[in-house]
Short mmCIF file of C-alpha atoms (C1' of nucleotides) in Angstrom, two decimals:
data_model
loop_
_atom_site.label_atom_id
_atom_site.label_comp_id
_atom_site.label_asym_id
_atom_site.label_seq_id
_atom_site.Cartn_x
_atom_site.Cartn_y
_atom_site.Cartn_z
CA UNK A 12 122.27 129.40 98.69
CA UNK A 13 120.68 126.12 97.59
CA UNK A 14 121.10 126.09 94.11
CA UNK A 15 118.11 127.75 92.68
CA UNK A 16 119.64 127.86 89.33
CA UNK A 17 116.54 127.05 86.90
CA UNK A 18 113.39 126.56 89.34
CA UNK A 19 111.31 127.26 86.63
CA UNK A 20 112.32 124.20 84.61
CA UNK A 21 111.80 120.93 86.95
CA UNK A 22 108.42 120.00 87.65
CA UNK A 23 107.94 119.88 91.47
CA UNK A 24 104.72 119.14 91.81
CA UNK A 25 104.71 119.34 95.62
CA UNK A 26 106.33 121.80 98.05
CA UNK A 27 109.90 120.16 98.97
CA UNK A 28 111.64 122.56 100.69
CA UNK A 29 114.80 121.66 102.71
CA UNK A 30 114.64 122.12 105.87
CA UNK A 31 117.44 125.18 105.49
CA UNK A 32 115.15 127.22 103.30
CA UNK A 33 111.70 126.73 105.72
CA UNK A 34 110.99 129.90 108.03
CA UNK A 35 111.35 129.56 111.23
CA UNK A 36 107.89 129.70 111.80
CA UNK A 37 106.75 126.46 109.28
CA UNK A 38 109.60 124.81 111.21
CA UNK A 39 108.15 125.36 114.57
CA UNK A 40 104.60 124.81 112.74
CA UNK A 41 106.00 121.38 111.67
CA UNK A 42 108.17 120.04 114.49
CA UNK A 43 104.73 120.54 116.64
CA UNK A 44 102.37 118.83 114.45
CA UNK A 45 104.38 115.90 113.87
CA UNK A 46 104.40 115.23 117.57
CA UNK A 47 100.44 115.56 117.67
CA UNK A 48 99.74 114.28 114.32
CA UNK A 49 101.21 110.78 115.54
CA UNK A 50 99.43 111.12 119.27
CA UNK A 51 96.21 111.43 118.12
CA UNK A 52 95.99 111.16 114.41
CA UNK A 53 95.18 113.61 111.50
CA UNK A 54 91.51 114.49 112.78
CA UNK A 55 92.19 114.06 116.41
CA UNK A 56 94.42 117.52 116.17
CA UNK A 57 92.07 120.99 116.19
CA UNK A 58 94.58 123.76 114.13
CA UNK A 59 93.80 125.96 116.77
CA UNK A 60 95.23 123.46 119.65
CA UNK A 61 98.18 122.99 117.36
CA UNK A 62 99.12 126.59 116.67
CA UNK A 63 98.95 127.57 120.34
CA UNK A 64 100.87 124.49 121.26
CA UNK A 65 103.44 126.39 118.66
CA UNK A 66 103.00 129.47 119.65
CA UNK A 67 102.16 130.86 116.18
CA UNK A 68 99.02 132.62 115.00
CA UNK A 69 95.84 130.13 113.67
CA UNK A 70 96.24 131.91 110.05
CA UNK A 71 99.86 130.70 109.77
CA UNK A 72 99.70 127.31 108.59
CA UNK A 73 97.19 127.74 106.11
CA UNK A 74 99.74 130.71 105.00
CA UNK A 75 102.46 128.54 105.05
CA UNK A 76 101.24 125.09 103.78
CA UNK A 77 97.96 126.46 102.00
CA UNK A 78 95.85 123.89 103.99
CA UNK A 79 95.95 121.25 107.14
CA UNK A 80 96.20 118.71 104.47
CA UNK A 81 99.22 120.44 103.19
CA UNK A 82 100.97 120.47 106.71
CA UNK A 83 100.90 117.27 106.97
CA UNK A 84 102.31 116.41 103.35
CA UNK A 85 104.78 118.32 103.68
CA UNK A 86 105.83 116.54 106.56
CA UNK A 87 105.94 113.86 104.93
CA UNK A 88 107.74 114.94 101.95
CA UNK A 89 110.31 115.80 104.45
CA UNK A 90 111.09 112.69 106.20
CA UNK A 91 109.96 110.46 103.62
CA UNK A 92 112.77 111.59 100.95
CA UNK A 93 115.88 110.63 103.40
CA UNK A 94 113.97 107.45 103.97
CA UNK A 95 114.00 106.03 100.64
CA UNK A 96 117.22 107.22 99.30
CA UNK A 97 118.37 104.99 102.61
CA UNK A 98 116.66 102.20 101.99
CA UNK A 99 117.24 102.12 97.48
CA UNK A 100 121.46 102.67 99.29
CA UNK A 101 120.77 99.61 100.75
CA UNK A 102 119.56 97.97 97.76
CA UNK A 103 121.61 99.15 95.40
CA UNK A 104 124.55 97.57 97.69
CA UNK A 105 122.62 93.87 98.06
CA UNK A 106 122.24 94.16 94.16
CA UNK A 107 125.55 94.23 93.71
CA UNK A 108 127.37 92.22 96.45
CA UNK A 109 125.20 89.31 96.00
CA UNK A 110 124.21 87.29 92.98
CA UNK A 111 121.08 85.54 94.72
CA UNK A 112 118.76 88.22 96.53
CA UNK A 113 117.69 86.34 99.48
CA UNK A 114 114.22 87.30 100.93
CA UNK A 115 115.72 88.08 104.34
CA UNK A 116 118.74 90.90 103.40
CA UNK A 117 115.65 91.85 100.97
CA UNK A 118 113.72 92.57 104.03
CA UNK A 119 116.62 93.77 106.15
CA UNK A 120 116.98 96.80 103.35
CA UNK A 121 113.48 98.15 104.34
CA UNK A 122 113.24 97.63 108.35
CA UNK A 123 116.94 98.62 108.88
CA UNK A 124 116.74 102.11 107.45
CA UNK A 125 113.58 102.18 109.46
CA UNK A 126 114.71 101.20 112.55
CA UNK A 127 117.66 103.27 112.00
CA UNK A 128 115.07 106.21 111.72
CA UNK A 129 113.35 104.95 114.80
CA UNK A 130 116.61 105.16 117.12
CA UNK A 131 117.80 108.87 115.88
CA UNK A 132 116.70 110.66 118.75
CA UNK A 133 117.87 113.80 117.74
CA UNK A 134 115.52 113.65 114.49
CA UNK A 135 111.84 112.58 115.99
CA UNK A 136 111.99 109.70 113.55
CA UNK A 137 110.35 107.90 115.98
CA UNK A 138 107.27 109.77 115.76
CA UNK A 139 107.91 109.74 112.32
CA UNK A 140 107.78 106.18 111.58
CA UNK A 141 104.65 105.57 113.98
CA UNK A 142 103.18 108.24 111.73
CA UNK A 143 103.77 106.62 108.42
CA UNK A 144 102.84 103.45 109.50
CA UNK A 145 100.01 105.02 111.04
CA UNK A 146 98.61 107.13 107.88
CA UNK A 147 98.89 104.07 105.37
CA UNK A 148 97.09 102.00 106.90
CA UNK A 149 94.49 104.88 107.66
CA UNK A 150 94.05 105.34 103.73
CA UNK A 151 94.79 109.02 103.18
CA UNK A 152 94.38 109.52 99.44
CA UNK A 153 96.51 112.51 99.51
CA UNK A 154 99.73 110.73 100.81
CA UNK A 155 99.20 107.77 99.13
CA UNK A 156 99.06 109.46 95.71
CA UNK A 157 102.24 111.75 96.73
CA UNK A 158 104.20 108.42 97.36
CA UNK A 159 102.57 106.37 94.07
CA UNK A 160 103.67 109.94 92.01
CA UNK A 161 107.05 110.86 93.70
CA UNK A 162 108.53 107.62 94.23
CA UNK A 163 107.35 105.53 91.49
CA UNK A 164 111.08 104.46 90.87
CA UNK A 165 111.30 103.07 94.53
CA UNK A 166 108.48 101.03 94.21
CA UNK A 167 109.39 99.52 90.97
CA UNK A 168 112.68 98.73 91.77
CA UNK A 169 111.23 96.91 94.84
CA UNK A 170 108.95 95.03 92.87
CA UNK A 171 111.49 93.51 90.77
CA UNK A 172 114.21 92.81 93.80
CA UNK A 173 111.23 91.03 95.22
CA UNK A 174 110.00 89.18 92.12
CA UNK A 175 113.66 88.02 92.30
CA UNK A 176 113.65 86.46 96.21
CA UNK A 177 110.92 85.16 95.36
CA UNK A 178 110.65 83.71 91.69
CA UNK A 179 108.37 80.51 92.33
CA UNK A 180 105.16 83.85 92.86
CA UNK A 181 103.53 84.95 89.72
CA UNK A 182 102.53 88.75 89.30
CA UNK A 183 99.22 88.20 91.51
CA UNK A 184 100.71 85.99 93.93
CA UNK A 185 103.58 88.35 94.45
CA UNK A 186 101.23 91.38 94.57
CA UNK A 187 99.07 90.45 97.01
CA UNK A 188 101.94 88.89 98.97
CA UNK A 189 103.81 92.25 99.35
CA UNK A 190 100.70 93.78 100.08
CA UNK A 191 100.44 91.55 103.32
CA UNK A 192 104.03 91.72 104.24
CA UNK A 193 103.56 95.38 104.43
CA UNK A 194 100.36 95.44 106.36
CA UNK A 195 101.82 93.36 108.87
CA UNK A 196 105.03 95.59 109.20
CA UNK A 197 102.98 98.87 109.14
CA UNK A 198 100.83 97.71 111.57
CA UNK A 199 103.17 96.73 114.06
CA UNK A 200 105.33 99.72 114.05
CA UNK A 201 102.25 102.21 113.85
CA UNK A 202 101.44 100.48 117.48
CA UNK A 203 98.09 100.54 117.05
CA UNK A 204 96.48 99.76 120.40
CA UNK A 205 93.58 98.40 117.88
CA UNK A 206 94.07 94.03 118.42
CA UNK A 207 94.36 94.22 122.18
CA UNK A 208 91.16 92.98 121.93
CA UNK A 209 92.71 89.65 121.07
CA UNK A 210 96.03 89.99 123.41
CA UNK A 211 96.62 90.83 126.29
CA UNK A 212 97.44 95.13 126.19
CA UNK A 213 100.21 94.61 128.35
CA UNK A 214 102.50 92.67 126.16
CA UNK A 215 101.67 94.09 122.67
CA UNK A 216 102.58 97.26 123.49
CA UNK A 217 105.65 97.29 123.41
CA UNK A 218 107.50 100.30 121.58
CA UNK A 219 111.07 98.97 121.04
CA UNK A 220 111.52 98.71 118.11
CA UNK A 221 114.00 95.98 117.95
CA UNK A 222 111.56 93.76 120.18
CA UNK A 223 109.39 94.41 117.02
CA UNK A 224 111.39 93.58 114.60
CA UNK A 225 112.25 90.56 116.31
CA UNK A 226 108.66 89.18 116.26
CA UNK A 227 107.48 90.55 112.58
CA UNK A 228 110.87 88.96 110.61
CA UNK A 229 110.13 85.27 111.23
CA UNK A 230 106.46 85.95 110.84
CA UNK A 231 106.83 88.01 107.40
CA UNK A 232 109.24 85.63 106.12
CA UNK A 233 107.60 82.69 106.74
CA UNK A 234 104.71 84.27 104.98
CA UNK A 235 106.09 85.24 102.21
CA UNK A 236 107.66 81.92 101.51
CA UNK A 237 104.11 79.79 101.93
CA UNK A 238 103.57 77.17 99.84
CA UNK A 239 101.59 78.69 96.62
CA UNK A 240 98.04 77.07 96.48
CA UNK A 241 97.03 75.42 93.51
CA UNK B 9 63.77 79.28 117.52
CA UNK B 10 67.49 79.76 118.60
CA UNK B 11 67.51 78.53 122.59
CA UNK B 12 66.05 81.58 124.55
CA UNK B 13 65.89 79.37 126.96
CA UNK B 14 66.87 81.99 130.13
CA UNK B 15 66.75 85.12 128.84
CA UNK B 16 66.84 87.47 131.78
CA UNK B 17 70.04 86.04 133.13
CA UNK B 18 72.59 87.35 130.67
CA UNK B 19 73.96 91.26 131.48
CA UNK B 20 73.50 92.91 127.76
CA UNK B 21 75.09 96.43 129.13
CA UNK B 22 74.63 98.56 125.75
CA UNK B 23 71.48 98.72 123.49
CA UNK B 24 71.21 96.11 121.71
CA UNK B 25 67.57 96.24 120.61
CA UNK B 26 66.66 93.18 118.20
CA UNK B 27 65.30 94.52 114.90
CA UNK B 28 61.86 93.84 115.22
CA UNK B 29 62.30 96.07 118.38
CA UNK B 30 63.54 99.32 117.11
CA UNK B 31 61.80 101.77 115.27
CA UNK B 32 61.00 102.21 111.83
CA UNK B 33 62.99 105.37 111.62
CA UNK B 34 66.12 104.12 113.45
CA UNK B 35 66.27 101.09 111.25
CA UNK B 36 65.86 103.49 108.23
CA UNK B 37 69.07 105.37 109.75
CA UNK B 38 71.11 102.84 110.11
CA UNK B 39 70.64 100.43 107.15
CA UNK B 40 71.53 104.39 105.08
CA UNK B 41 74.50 104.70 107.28
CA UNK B 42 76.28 101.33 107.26
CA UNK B 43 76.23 101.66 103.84
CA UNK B 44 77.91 104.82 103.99
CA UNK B 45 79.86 104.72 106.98
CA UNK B 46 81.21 101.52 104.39
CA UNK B 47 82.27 103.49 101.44
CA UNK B 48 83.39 106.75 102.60
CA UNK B 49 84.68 106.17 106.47
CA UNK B 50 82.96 107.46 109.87
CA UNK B 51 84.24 110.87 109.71
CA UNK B 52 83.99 111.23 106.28
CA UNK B 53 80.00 111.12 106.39
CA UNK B 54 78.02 114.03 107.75
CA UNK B 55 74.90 113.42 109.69
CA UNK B 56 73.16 116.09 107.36
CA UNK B 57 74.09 114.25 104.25
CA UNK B 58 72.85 111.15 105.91
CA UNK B 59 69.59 112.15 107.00
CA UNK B 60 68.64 113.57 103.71
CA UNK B 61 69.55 110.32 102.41
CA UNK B 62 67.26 108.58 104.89
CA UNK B 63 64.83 110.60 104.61
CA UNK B 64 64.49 111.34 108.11
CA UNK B 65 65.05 114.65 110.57
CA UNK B 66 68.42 115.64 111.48
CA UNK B 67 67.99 115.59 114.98
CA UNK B 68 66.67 112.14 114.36
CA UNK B 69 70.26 110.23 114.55
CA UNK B 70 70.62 111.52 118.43
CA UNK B 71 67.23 111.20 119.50
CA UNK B 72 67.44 107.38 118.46
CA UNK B 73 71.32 106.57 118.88
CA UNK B 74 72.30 109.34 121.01
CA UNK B 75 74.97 110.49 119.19
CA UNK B 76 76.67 109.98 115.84
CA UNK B 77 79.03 107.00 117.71
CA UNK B 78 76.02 105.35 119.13
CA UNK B 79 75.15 105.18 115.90
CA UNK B 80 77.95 103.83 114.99
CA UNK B 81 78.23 101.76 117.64
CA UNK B 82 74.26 100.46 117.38
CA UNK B 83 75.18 98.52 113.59
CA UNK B 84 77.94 97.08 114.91
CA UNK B 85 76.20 95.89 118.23
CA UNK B 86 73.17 94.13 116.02
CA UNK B 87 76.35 92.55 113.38
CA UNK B 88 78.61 91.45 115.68
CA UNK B 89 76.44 89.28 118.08
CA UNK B 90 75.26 86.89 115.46
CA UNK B 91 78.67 86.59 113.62
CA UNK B 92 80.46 86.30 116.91
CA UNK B 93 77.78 83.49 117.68
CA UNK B 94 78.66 81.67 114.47
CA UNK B 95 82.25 81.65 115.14
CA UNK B 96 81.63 80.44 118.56
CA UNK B 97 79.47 77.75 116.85
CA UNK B 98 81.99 76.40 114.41
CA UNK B 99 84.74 76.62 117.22
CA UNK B 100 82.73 74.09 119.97
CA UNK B 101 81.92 71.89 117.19
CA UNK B 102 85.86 71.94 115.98
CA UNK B 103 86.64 71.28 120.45
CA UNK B 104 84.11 68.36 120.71
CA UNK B 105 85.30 66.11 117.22
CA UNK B 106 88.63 66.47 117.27
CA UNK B 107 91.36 65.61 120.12
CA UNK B 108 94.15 67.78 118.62
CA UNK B 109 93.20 71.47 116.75
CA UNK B 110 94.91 71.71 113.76
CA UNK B 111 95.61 75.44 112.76
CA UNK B 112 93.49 75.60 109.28
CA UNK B 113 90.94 74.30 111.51
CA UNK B 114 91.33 76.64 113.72
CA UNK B 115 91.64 79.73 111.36
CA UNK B 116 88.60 77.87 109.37
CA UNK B 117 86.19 78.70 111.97
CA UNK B 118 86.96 82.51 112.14
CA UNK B 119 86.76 82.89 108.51
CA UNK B 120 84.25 80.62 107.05
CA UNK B 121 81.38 82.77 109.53
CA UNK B 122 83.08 85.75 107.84
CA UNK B 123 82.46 84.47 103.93
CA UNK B 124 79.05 83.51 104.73
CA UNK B 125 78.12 86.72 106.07
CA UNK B 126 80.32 88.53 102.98
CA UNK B 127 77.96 86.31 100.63
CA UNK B 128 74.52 86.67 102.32
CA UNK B 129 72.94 88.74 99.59
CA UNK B 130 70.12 90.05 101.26
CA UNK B 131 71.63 90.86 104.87
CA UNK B 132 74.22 93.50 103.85
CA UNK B 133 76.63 91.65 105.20
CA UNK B 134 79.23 92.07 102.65
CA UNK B 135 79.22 96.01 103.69
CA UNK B 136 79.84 95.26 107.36
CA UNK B 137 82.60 92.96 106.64
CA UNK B 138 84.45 95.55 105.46
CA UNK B 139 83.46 98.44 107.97
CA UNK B 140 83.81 95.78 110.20
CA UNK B 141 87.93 95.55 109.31
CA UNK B 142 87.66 99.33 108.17
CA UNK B 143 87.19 100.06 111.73
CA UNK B 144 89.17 97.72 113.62
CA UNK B 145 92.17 99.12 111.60
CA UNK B 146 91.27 102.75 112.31
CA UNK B 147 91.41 102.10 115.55
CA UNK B 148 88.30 103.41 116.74
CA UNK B 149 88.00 103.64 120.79
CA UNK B 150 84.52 102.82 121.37
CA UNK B 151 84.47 99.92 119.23
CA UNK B 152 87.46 98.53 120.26
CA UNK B 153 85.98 99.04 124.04
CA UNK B 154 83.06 97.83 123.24
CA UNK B 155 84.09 94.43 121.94
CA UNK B 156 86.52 93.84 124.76
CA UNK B 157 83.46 94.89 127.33
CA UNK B 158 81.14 92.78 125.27
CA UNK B 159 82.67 89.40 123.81
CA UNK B 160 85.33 89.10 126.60
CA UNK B 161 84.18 85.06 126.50
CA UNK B 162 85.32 85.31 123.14
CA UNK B 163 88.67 86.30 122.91
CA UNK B 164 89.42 83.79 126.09
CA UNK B 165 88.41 81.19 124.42
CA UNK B 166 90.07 82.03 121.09
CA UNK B 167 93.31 82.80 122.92
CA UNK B 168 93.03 79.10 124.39
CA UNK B 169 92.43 77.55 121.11
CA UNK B 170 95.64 79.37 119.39
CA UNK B 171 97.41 78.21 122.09
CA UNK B 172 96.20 74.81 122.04
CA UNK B 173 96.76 74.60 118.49
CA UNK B 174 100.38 76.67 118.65
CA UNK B 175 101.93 74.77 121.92
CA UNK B 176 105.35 76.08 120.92
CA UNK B 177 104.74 79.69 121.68
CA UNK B 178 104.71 81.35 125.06
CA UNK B 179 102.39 83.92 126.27
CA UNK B 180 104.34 86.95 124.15
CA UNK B 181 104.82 85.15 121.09
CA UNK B 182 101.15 84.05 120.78
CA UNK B 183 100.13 87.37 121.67
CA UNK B 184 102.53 89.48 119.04
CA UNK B 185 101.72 86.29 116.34
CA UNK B 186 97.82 86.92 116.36
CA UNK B 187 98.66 90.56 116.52
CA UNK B 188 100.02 90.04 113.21
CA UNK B 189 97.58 87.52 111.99
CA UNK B 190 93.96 89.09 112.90
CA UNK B 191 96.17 92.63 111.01
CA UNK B 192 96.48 90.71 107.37
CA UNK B 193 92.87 89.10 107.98
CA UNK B 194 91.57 92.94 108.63
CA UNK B 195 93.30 94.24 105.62
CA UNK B 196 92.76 92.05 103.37
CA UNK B 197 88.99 92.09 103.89
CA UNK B 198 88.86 95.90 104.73
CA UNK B 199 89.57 96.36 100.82
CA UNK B 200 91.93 98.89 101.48
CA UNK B 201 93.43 100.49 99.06
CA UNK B 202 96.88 101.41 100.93
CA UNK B 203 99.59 99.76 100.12
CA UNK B 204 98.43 99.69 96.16
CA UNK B 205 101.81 101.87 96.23
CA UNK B 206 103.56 98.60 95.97
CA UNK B 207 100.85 96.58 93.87
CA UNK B 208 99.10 97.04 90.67
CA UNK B 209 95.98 98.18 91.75
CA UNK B 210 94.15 96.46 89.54
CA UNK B 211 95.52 93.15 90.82
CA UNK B 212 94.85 93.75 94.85
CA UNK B 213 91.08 95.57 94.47
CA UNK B 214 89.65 92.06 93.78
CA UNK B 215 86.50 92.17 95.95
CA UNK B 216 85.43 88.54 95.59
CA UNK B 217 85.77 87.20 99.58
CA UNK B 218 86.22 83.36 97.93
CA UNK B 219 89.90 85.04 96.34
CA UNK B 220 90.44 86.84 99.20
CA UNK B 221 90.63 83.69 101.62
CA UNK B 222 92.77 81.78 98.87
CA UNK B 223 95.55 84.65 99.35
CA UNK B 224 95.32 85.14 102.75
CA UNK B 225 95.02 81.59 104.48
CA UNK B 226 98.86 80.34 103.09
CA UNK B 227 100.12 83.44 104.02
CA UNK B 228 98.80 83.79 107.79
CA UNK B 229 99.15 79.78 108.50
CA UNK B 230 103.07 80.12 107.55
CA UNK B 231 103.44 82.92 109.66
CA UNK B 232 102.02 81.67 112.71
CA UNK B 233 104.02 78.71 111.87
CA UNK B 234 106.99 80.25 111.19
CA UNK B 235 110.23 79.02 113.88
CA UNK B 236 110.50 80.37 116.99
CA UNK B 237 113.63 83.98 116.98
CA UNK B 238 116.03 82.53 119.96
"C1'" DG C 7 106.90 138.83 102.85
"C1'" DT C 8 105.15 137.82 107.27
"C1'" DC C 9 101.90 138.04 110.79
"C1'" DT C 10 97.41 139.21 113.14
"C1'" DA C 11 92.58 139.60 113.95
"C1'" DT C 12 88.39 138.40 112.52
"C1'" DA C 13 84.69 136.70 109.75
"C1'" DC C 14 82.58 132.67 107.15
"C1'" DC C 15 80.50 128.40 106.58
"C1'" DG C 16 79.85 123.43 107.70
"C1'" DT C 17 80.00 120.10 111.54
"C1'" DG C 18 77.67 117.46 115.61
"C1'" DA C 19 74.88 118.37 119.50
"C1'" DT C 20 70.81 120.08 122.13
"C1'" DA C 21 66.76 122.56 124.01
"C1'" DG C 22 62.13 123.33 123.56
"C1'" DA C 23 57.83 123.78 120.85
"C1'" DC C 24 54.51 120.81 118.72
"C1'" DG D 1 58.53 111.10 118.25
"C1'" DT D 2 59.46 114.76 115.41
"C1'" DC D 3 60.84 119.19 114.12
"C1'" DT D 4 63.04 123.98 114.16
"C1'" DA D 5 66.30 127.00 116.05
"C1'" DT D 6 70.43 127.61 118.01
"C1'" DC D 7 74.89 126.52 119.99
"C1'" DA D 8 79.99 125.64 120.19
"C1'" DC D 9 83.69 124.14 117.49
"C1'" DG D 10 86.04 122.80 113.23
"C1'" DG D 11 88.94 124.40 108.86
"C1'" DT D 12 89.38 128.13 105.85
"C1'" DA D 13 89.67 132.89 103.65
"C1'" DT D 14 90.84 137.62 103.78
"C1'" DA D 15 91.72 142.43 105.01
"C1'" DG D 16 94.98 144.98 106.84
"C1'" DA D 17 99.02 145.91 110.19
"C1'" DC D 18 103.98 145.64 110.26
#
DNA sequence: GTCTATACCGTGATAGAC
DNA sequence: GTCTATCACGGTATAGAC
């Protein structure tokens, strides 16, 4: 049905099945975990919890997805693809409408597709994007590696639309720049309970995730557009 | 030396045994697991591989700490209080000279207690810094408990100097803007090595606190800066 | 190919002897 | 205080049923 025409020619290094081809069973196995994965984190989910939550037998996710680990790339795999081919759309589109990239359409091509993820209901890309946010700033190796490997194109091209808004930065200025930008925005849309400790819990806590947006733009951009120290 | 004026008044509700108190074998265990707790992350250091290391028994670690957390939660307990002390320090200092608190200022006396205990050679301080952020990012419940429980006098009067030195905000702003501030300070000092997906790694793995601080300190000053979203 | 039951080994915790 | 033995629980591997 889905064009296998020559599988044995492209190297896929990791399973990518579409969703059409998955058993039914890896699909329940999935939908499941991705709901607890994002509760209570990679470690904070026993298989045995999650496979009677699913209603499948222990043995089938390490049949299915070889290992724990591999459930949860795959999951990623899965969401993450749509993701990125929304927001390098959105690029490709600024790239070519406008002759100046300003920093905040640059911006608006990462948090829109995001948010638009958010607000699908029908999709749990809510839980999704708490997830990401969630795992990259917890340090997996394994999905951090999967993105550097499969998406290498994405994150070059952002590089250079970036080194573009913002051509006063040299390479290590601009490098550790991003790198903050993106902490911040991970951070607040993985809503980590972890800086009450400095607010009150009551207002941080918020899960909309325009209110979010609305507080991390002006913040980000600011940021990004310090004055360089000399 | 250092004022213990009236001792027996304060409540000090978890252990917090100085280090001439505690026992030659506890000390043993814990200056082993900071170290590793450091490099490889709480969960990903077994108690068997860290008593071997230490030299001691492995039923050692819960006899003395009670668990594997109080472990955890004992190095942290015997950092903290001095580091929290010297911020505290630098802060009443920064109230009595000046009339108005500028915002470097402000952000001067968080940091500059941080640097000195990332540069103390002999203290191992450089390690904590980093579990210290490690941890605060992983959103560990104990710790975060325990510094809310503990250093509640702290983030009060914190919270009053931002907003002394930030008059523009409200409540929510203030809240969400040190949300996002204390989240790049954590990161960048945590030495993570997340979001090298959008870096060159070998730009962003500097370790040297001094560079760290030169990156950061534009960044988070604009930010909290940045104009008020109407 | 898919699913099930079960066994294996490593983890943190604990009781009780010394 | 320290140690050994043992426990319950975690992810994983496999043999065999369908």
């Amino acid at each position: 049905m889905m064009s296998k025409i020559i599988e044995t020619v492209a190297t896929q290094p990791l399973v990518s099945l579409s969703e059409a081809d998955r058993h039914e069973t890896a699909l329940q196995i999935m939908n499941v975990a991705e709901q607890l994965f994002a509760e209570s984190g990679f470690n904070g989910v026993p298989l045995r919890l999650l496979t009677k939550e699913a209603g499948v037998n222990l043995a089938a996710v390490n049949y299915h997805f070889g290992s724990k680990e591999g459930l949860f790339e795959a999951i990623f795999v899965q969401r993450l693809a749509p993701l990125i081919e929304g927001c390098l759309k959105e690029l490709e589109v600024l790239e070519t409408e406008q002759q100046k990239l300003t920093l905040d359409s640059l911006l608006q091509t990462v948090i829109r597709p995001c948010l638009a993820l958010a607000k699908d209901p029908k999709s749990g890309g809510a839980i999704f994007v708490r997830l990401l946010s969630r795992t990259l700033l917890e340090n997996h190796r394994q999905v951090r590696e999967m993105i550097a490997g499969q998406y290498g194109e994405f994150v070059q091209r952002y590089l250079r639309a970036f080194h573009q808004a913002l051509p006063q930065l040299n390479a290590e200025q601009l490098a550790w720049r991003m790198h903050f930008a993106f902490s911040v925005m991970f951070n607040a849309f993985a809503g980590n309970d972890v800086l009450k400790v400095f607010t009150r819990s009551e207002v941080v806590s918020a899960r909309d995730p325009d209110i979010i947006v609305k507080h991390v733009l002006p913040f980000v951009t600011a940021g990004l557009l310090a004055p360089v120290e000399r």
